Each structure stands twice: as structure tokens, then as C-alpha cells.
Amino acid sequence: MAYPHVAPEAPKFSRSVVVGNLIFVSGCQGMNPETLKTETGVFEEQMVIALDKVRMAMEEAGSSMNNIVKTLMLLKNLEDYPRRRKTELEYYQEYAPFLVDSPPASTFMQVASLARPEFLVEIDVIGVVSRE
């Protein structure tokens, strides 16, 4: 959710910020935004939840997934990297076909832990409102 539409029990930060033509999306992970619980330990399912949050933030900013220009993906387990690539490609095919052949600049890092021990992936994104 974009500020000020932040659940009262959630930490106070903006899910996304628009500055000029740029959209900055805070780290999105596999936690259910309604219950604030991580309801799956399956990497691919957590990644789809995170990508859904990214898509929602991009759309709330008046843009779309096709306008992502930079991603930072943090993975807890290096073994999930091949599944990350496959899940990302399948998601882009459905929601951001432009990115299939013109992927954004991307940084991947394995991390020892994320904000909660059950989180397996976190995605931070920079996008543009318009590519024109």
C-alpha cells in the first residue's frame, strides 16, 4: 500500500514513492498484506506474492510492470536462484511482456537473513511512470 494507506499495525514506511517520473518501490516479500503473516514456505509462492505487491505499487503510481528499470532481489538461499529466474520469467510473460525481451537492470544477492526468519525473498524495484 502506498502512504498514507498503510495498515495502522504496520511499520511506518512508504510502500512506494514517486519522484518526477521515477517510482521507488520498497522491498516486497512473501507476506500476505491482509493478514501480515507468511502463509507459505514455498519459494515460488513467496516470490509471486512479492511480485504481486510490486505490480500493485507500480499500478497505484499510474504505471505498470513493463516500466520497471531496475530490480534488487535478495534471496536467503542460493539454491533458490534457478527457481527465481523461472518464476520471474513466467510472471513477466503474464504481467510484463516487454520485460521478457528487454529485462531491467538487475542485482541479485544472497543474504544471511531477511526481516523475518520465514522470508525467502525480497524484491526492491525502481521504475518509471512512463518510458517516453
Tab-separated table of N, CA and C in Angstrom, residues 11-109:
chain	number	residue	atom	x	y	z
A	11	PRO	N	4.717	-1.288	10.112
A	11	PRO	CA	5.773	-0.290	10.288
A	11	PRO	C	5.495	0.920	9.406
A	12	LYS	N	5.904	2.080	9.847
A	12	LYS	CA	5.619	3.309	9.108
A	12	LYS	C	6.700	3.574	8.057
A	13	PHE	N	6.416	3.182	6.845
A	13	PHE	CA	7.258	3.486	5.703
A	13	PHE	C	6.358	3.490	4.489
A	14	SER	N	6.808	4.100	3.435
A	14	SER	CA	6.022	4.135	2.207
A	14	SER	C	6.325	2.898	1.386
A	15	ARG	N	5.286	2.212	0.927
A	15	ARG	CA	5.464	1.069	0.031
A	15	ARG	C	6.103	1.552	-1.265
A	16	SER	N	5.698	2.766	-1.693
A	16	SER	CA	6.298	3.319	-2.907
A	16	SER	C	6.278	4.836	-2.831
A	17	VAL	N	7.206	5.442	-3.570
A	17	VAL	CA	7.306	6.892	-3.649
A	17	VAL	C	7.541	7.252	-5.106
A	18	VAL	N	6.829	8.280	-5.571
A	18	VAL	CA	7.025	8.780	-6.930
A	18	VAL	C	7.734	10.123	-6.832
A	19	VAL	N	8.849	10.251	-7.556
A	19	VAL	CA	9.597	11.498	-7.628
A	19	VAL	C	9.792	11.802	-9.105
A	20	GLY	N	9.098	12.816	-9.604
A	20	GLY	CA	9.154	13.092	-11.037
A	20	GLY	C	8.604	11.901	-11.798
A	21	ASN	N	9.406	11.356	-12.688
A	21	ASN	CA	8.997	10.199	-13.489
A	21	ASN	C	9.444	8.876	-12.853
A	22	LEU	N	10.166	8.947	-11.737
A	22	LEU	CA	10.701	7.741	-11.101
A	22	LEU	C	9.756	7.189	-10.035
A	23	ILE	N	9.693	5.864	-9.951
A	23	ILE	CA	8.925	5.174	-8.919
A	23	ILE	C	9.903	4.298	-8.138
A	24	PHE	N	9.955	4.489	-6.832
A	24	PHE	CA	10.789	3.669	-5.959
A	24	PHE	C	9.856	2.783	-5.136
A	25	VAL	N	10.008	1.471	-5.270
A	25	VAL	CA	9.167	0.522	-4.542
A	25	VAL	C	10.016	-0.130	-3.454
A	26	SER	N	9.572	0.022	-2.208
A	26	SER	CA	10.274	-0.585	-1.071
A	26	SER	C	10.266	-2.100	-1.184
A	27	GLY	N	11.171	-2.733	-0.478
A	27	GLY	CA	11.291	-4.186	-0.519
A	27	GLY	C	9.965	-4.899	-0.292
A	28	CYS	N	9.633	-5.781	-1.208
A	28	CYS	CA	8.401	-6.577	-1.139
A	28	CYS	C	8.786	-8.030	-0.901
A	29	GLN	N	8.070	-8.668	0.013
A	29	GLN	CA	8.359	-10.057	0.326
A	29	GLN	C	7.080	-10.879	0.328
A	30	GLY	N	7.179	-12.149	0.678
A	30	GLY	CA	6.060	-13.075	0.555
A	30	GLY	C	5.075	-13.079	1.699
A	31	MET	N	4.941	-11.975	2.395
A	31	MET	CA	3.983	-11.881	3.486
A	31	MET	C	2.632	-11.433	2.939
A	32	ASN	N	1.569	-12.077	3.396
A	32	ASN	CA	0.221	-11.705	2.984
A	32	ASN	C	-0.070	-10.291	3.494
A	33	PRO	N	-0.395	-9.337	2.599
A	33	PRO	CA	-0.612	-7.957	3.033
A	33	PRO	C	-1.874	-7.781	3.880
A	34	GLU	N	-2.806	-8.725	3.779
A	34	GLU	CA	-4.052	-8.633	4.552
A	34	GLU	C	-3.842	-9.113	5.992
A	35	THR	N	-3.172	-10.254	6.148
A	35	THR	CA	-3.013	-10.862	7.475
A	35	THR	C	-1.678	-10.511	8.134
A	36	LEU	N	-0.751	-9.969	7.335
A	36	LEU	CA	0.611	-9.680	7.790
A	36	LEU	C	1.311	-10.934	8.301
A	37	LYS	N	0.955	-12.081	7.684
A	37	LYS	CA	1.586	-13.358	8.025
A	37	LYS	C	2.174	-13.979	6.768
A	38	THR	N	3.228	-14.735	6.949
A	38	THR	CA	3.799	-15.502	5.849
A	38	THR	C	3.105	-16.852	5.864
A	39	GLU	N	2.282	-17.091	4.849
A	39	GLU	CA	1.417	-18.271	4.859
A	39	GLU	C	1.961	-19.432	4.040
A	40	THR	N	3.152	-19.269	3.463
A	40	THR	CA	3.753	-20.348	2.689
A	40	THR	C	5.263	-20.332	2.874
A	41	GLY	N	5.835	-21.510	2.888
A	41	GLY	CA	7.286	-21.645	2.926
A	41	GLY	C	7.842	-22.052	1.580
A	42	VAL	N	6.994	-22.005	0.548
A	42	VAL	CA	7.397	-22.380	-0.810
A	42	VAL	C	7.963	-21.145	-1.501
A	43	PHE	N	9.208	-21.241	-1.955
A	43	PHE	CA	9.894	-20.094	-2.536
A	43	PHE	C	9.094	-19.447	-3.661
A	44	GLU	N	8.651	-20.244	-4.639
A	44	GLU	CA	7.946	-19.688	-5.801
A	44	GLU	C	6.681	-18.938	-5.382
A	45	GLU	N	5.971	-19.458	-4.403
A	45	GLU	CA	4.747	-18.797	-3.939
A	45	GLU	C	5.070	-17.476	-3.245
A	46	GLN	N	6.132	-17.450	-2.444
A	46	GLN	CA	6.541	-16.192	-1.812
A	46	GLN	C	6.959	-15.172	-2.864
A	47	MET	N	7.648	-15.634	-3.898
A	47	MET	CA	8.092	-14.708	-4.936
A	47	MET	C	6.910	-14.119	-5.700
A	48	VAL	N	5.903	-14.928	-5.998
A	48	VAL	CA	4.720	-14.414	-6.698
A	48	VAL	C	3.997	-13.385	-5.827
A	49	ILE	N	3.894	-13.642	-4.532
A	49	ILE	CA	3.274	-12.666	-3.630
A	49	ILE	C	4.063	-11.360	-3.661
A	50	ALA	N	5.392	-11.452	-3.608
A	50	ALA	CA	6.237	-10.257	-3.662
A	50	ALA	C	6.061	-9.522	-4.988
A	51	LEU	N	6.046	-10.254	-6.093
A	51	LEU	CA	5.856	-9.623	-7.405
A	51	LEU	C	4.469	-9.005	-7.529
A	52	ASP	N	3.460	-9.628	-6.930
A	52	ASP	CA	2.119	-9.033	-6.926
A	52	ASP	C	2.137	-7.686	-6.205
A	53	LYS	N	2.881	-7.595	-5.109
A	53	LYS	CA	2.997	-6.326	-4.377
A	53	LYS	C	3.700	-5.276	-5.228
A	54	VAL	N	4.746	-5.693	-5.938
A	54	VAL	CA	5.443	-4.769	-6.835
A	54	VAL	C	4.475	-4.272	-7.902
A	55	ARG	N	3.727	-5.194	-8.494
A	55	ARG	CA	2.780	-4.828	-9.558
A	55	ARG	C	1.731	-3.848	-9.023
A	56	MET	N	1.211	-4.119	-7.821
A	56	MET	CA	0.217	-3.227	-7.226
A	56	MET	C	0.800	-1.828	-7.016
A	57	ALA	N	2.026	-1.760	-6.513
A	57	ALA	CA	2.662	-0.462	-6.274
A	57	ALA	C	2.888	0.288	-7.582
A	58	MET	N	3.338	-0.420	-8.610
A	58	MET	CA	3.553	0.224	-9.910
A	58	MET	C	2.231	0.748	-10.476
A	59	GLU	N	1.175	-0.047	-10.362
A	59	GLU	CA	-0.129	0.368	-10.884
A	59	GLU	C	-0.717	1.514	-10.070
A	60	GLU	N	-0.542	1.503	-8.744
A	60	GLU	CA	-1.015	2.612	-7.907
A	60	GLU	C	-0.320	3.916	-8.276
A	61	ALA	N	0.896	3.817	-8.783
A	61	ALA	CA	1.654	5.002	-9.194
A	61	ALA	C	1.300	5.439	-10.613
A	62	GLY	N	0.353	4.744	-11.252
A	62	GLY	CA	-0.065	5.107	-12.606
A	62	GLY	C	0.807	4.498	-13.678
A	63	SER	N	1.504	3.427	-13.353
A	63	SER	CA	2.415	2.794	-14.297
A	63	SER	C	2.054	1.316	-14.432
A	64	SER	N	3.033	0.508	-14.817
A	64	SER	CA	2.820	-0.935	-14.941
A	64	SER	C	4.152	-1.647	-14.738
A	65	MET	N	4.082	-2.961	-14.636
A	65	MET	CA	5.291	-3.778	-14.500
A	65	MET	C	6.234	-3.587	-15.685
A	66	ASN	N	5.690	-3.294	-16.860
A	66	ASN	CA	6.526	-3.095	-18.047
A	66	ASN	C	7.507	-1.941	-17.876
A	67	ASN	N	7.256	-1.058	-16.914
A	67	ASN	CA	8.096	0.122	-16.728
A	67	ASN	C	9.107	-0.024	-15.593
A	68	ILE	N	9.371	-1.257	-15.179
A	68	ILE	CA	10.443	-1.494	-14.207
A	68	ILE	C	11.775	-1.358	-14.936
A	69	VAL	N	12.697	-0.583	-14.355
A	69	VAL	CA	14.002	-0.388	-14.995
A	69	VAL	C	15.157	-0.970	-14.170
A	70	LYS	N	14.909	-1.275	-12.880
A	70	LYS	CA	15.971	-1.814	-12.022
A	70	LYS	C	15.344	-2.663	-10.932
A	71	THR	N	15.916	-3.841	-10.692
A	71	THR	CA	15.471	-4.680	-9.581
A	71	THR	C	16.657	-5.047	-8.697
A	72	LEU	N	16.373	-5.181	-7.426
A	72	LEU	CA	17.322	-5.734	-6.460
A	72	LEU	C	16.594	-6.895	-5.806
A	73	MET	N	17.117	-8.111	-5.971
A	73	MET	CA	16.493	-9.295	-5.383
A	73	MET	C	17.420	-9.883	-4.334
A	74	LEU	N	16.874	-10.022	-3.139
A	74	LEU	CA	17.601	-10.613	-2.026
A	74	LEU	C	17.028	-11.996	-1.772
A	75	LEU	N	17.866	-13.011	-1.837
A	75	LEU	CA	17.443	-14.391	-1.599
A	75	LEU	C	18.165	-14.935	-0.384
A	76	LYS	N	17.422	-15.639	0.436
A	76	LYS	CA	18.007	-16.241	1.629
A	76	LYS	C	18.834	-17.470	1.268
A	77	ASN	N	18.366	-18.244	0.284
A	77	ASN	CA	19.030	-19.495	-0.084
A	77	ASN	C	19.495	-19.452	-1.535
A	78	LEU	N	20.777	-19.644	-1.752
A	78	LEU	CA	21.336	-19.626	-3.098
A	78	LEU	C	20.711	-20.699	-3.987
A	79	GLU	N	20.282	-21.809	-3.389
A	79	GLU	CA	19.667	-22.896	-4.169
A	79	GLU	C	18.376	-22.445	-4.850
A	80	ASP	N	17.770	-21.357	-4.382
A	80	ASP	CA	16.523	-20.863	-4.978
A	80	ASP	C	16.762	-20.051	-6.249
A	81	TYR	N	18.023	-19.750	-6.574
A	81	TYR	CA	18.301	-18.889	-7.733
A	81	TYR	C	17.683	-19.413	-9.033
A	82	PRO	N	17.836	-20.682	-9.412
A	82	PRO	CA	17.211	-21.144	-10.665
A	82	PRO	C	15.685	-21.008	-10.640
A	83	ARG	N	15.065	-21.247	-9.486
A	83	ARG	CA	13.612	-21.087	-9.369
A	83	ARG	C	13.229	-19.616	-9.444
A	84	ARG	N	14.094	-18.751	-8.950
A	84	ARG	CA	13.858	-17.308	-9.041
A	84	ARG	C	13.764	-16.895	-10.494
A	85	ARG	N	14.727	-17.322	-11.304
A	85	ARG	CA	14.746	-16.952	-12.729
A	85	ARG	C	13.491	-17.458	-13.434
A	86	LYS	N	13.121	-18.714	-13.177
A	86	LYS	CA	11.951	-19.312	-13.825
A	86	LYS	C	10.667	-18.592	-13.407
A	87	THR	N	10.511	-18.343	-12.113
A	87	THR	CA	9.309	-17.679	-11.604
A	87	THR	C	9.210	-16.258	-12.139
A	88	GLU	N	10.332	-15.547	-12.169
A	88	GLU	CA	10.354	-14.180	-12.688
A	88	GLU	C	9.945	-14.164	-14.160
A	89	LEU	N	10.503	-15.050	-14.960
A	89	LEU	CA	10.179	-15.099	-16.385
A	89	LEU	C	8.695	-15.397	-16.595
A	90	GLU	N	8.167	-16.381	-15.882
A	90	GLU	CA	6.740	-16.711	-16.017
A	90	GLU	C	5.863	-15.524	-15.616
A	91	TYR	N	6.253	-14.817	-14.572
A	91	TYR	CA	5.477	-13.659	-14.121
A	91	TYR	C	5.528	-12.550	-15.167
A	92	TYR	N	6.728	-12.283	-15.690
A	92	TYR	CA	6.861	-11.255	-16.725
A	92	TYR	C	6.063	-11.622	-17.972
A	93	GLN	N	6.046	-12.895	-18.347
A	93	GLN	CA	5.276	-13.305	-19.526
A	93	GLN	C	3.807	-12.946	-19.361
A	94	GLU	N	3.285	-13.060	-18.151
A	94	GLU	CA	1.874	-12.757	-17.917
A	94	GLU	C	1.614	-11.273	-17.691
A	95	TYR	N	2.447	-10.603	-16.899
A	95	TYR	CA	2.147	-9.240	-16.461
A	95	TYR	C	3.060	-8.154	-17.031
A	96	ALA	N	4.172	-8.532	-17.645
A	96	ALA	CA	5.117	-7.537	-18.161
A	96	ALA	C	5.841	-8.086	-19.383
A	97	PRO	N	5.107	-8.368	-20.464
A	97	PRO	CA	5.733	-8.997	-21.629
A	97	PRO	C	6.903	-8.199	-22.208
A	98	PHE	N	6.901	-6.878	-22.044
A	98	PHE	CA	8.013	-6.060	-22.537
A	98	PHE	C	9.331	-6.477	-21.882
A	99	LEU	N	9.274	-6.871	-20.609
A	99	LEU	CA	10.493	-7.208	-19.864
A	99	LEU	C	11.075	-8.568	-20.228
A	100	VAL	N	10.305	-9.393	-20.939
A	100	VAL	CA	10.819	-10.708	-21.337
A	100	VAL	C	12.018	-10.537	-22.264
A	101	ASP	N	11.901	-9.655	-23.251
A	101	ASP	CA	12.999	-9.418	-24.203
A	101	ASP	C	13.858	-8.211	-23.840
A	102	SER	N	13.351	-7.352	-22.958
A	102	SER	CA	14.090	-6.159	-22.533
A	102	SER	C	14.091	-6.099	-21.007
A	103	PRO	N	14.800	-7.037	-20.366
A	103	PRO	CA	14.743	-7.097	-18.901
A	103	PRO	C	15.371	-5.865	-18.252
A	104	PRO	N	14.935	-5.561	-17.029
A	104	PRO	CA	15.517	-4.422	-16.322
A	104	PRO	C	16.938	-4.735	-15.861
A	105	ALA	N	17.680	-3.682	-15.553
A	105	ALA	CA	18.958	-3.874	-14.875
A	105	ALA	C	18.642	-4.591	-13.565
A	106	SER	N	19.500	-5.513	-13.163
A	106	SER	CA	19.147	-6.344	-12.017
A	106	SER	C	20.372	-6.669	-11.174
A	107	THR	N	20.170	-6.633	-9.865
A	107	THR	CA	21.192	-7.062	-8.922
A	107	THR	C	20.590	-8.167	-8.072
A	108	PHE	N	21.347	-9.233	-7.888
A	108	PHE	CA	20.925	-10.366	-7.067
A	108	PHE	C	21.930	-10.524	-5.942
A	109	MET	N	21.429	-10.766	-4.732
A	109	MET	CA	22.324	-11.008	-3.604
A	109	MET	C	21.753	-12.106	-2.726
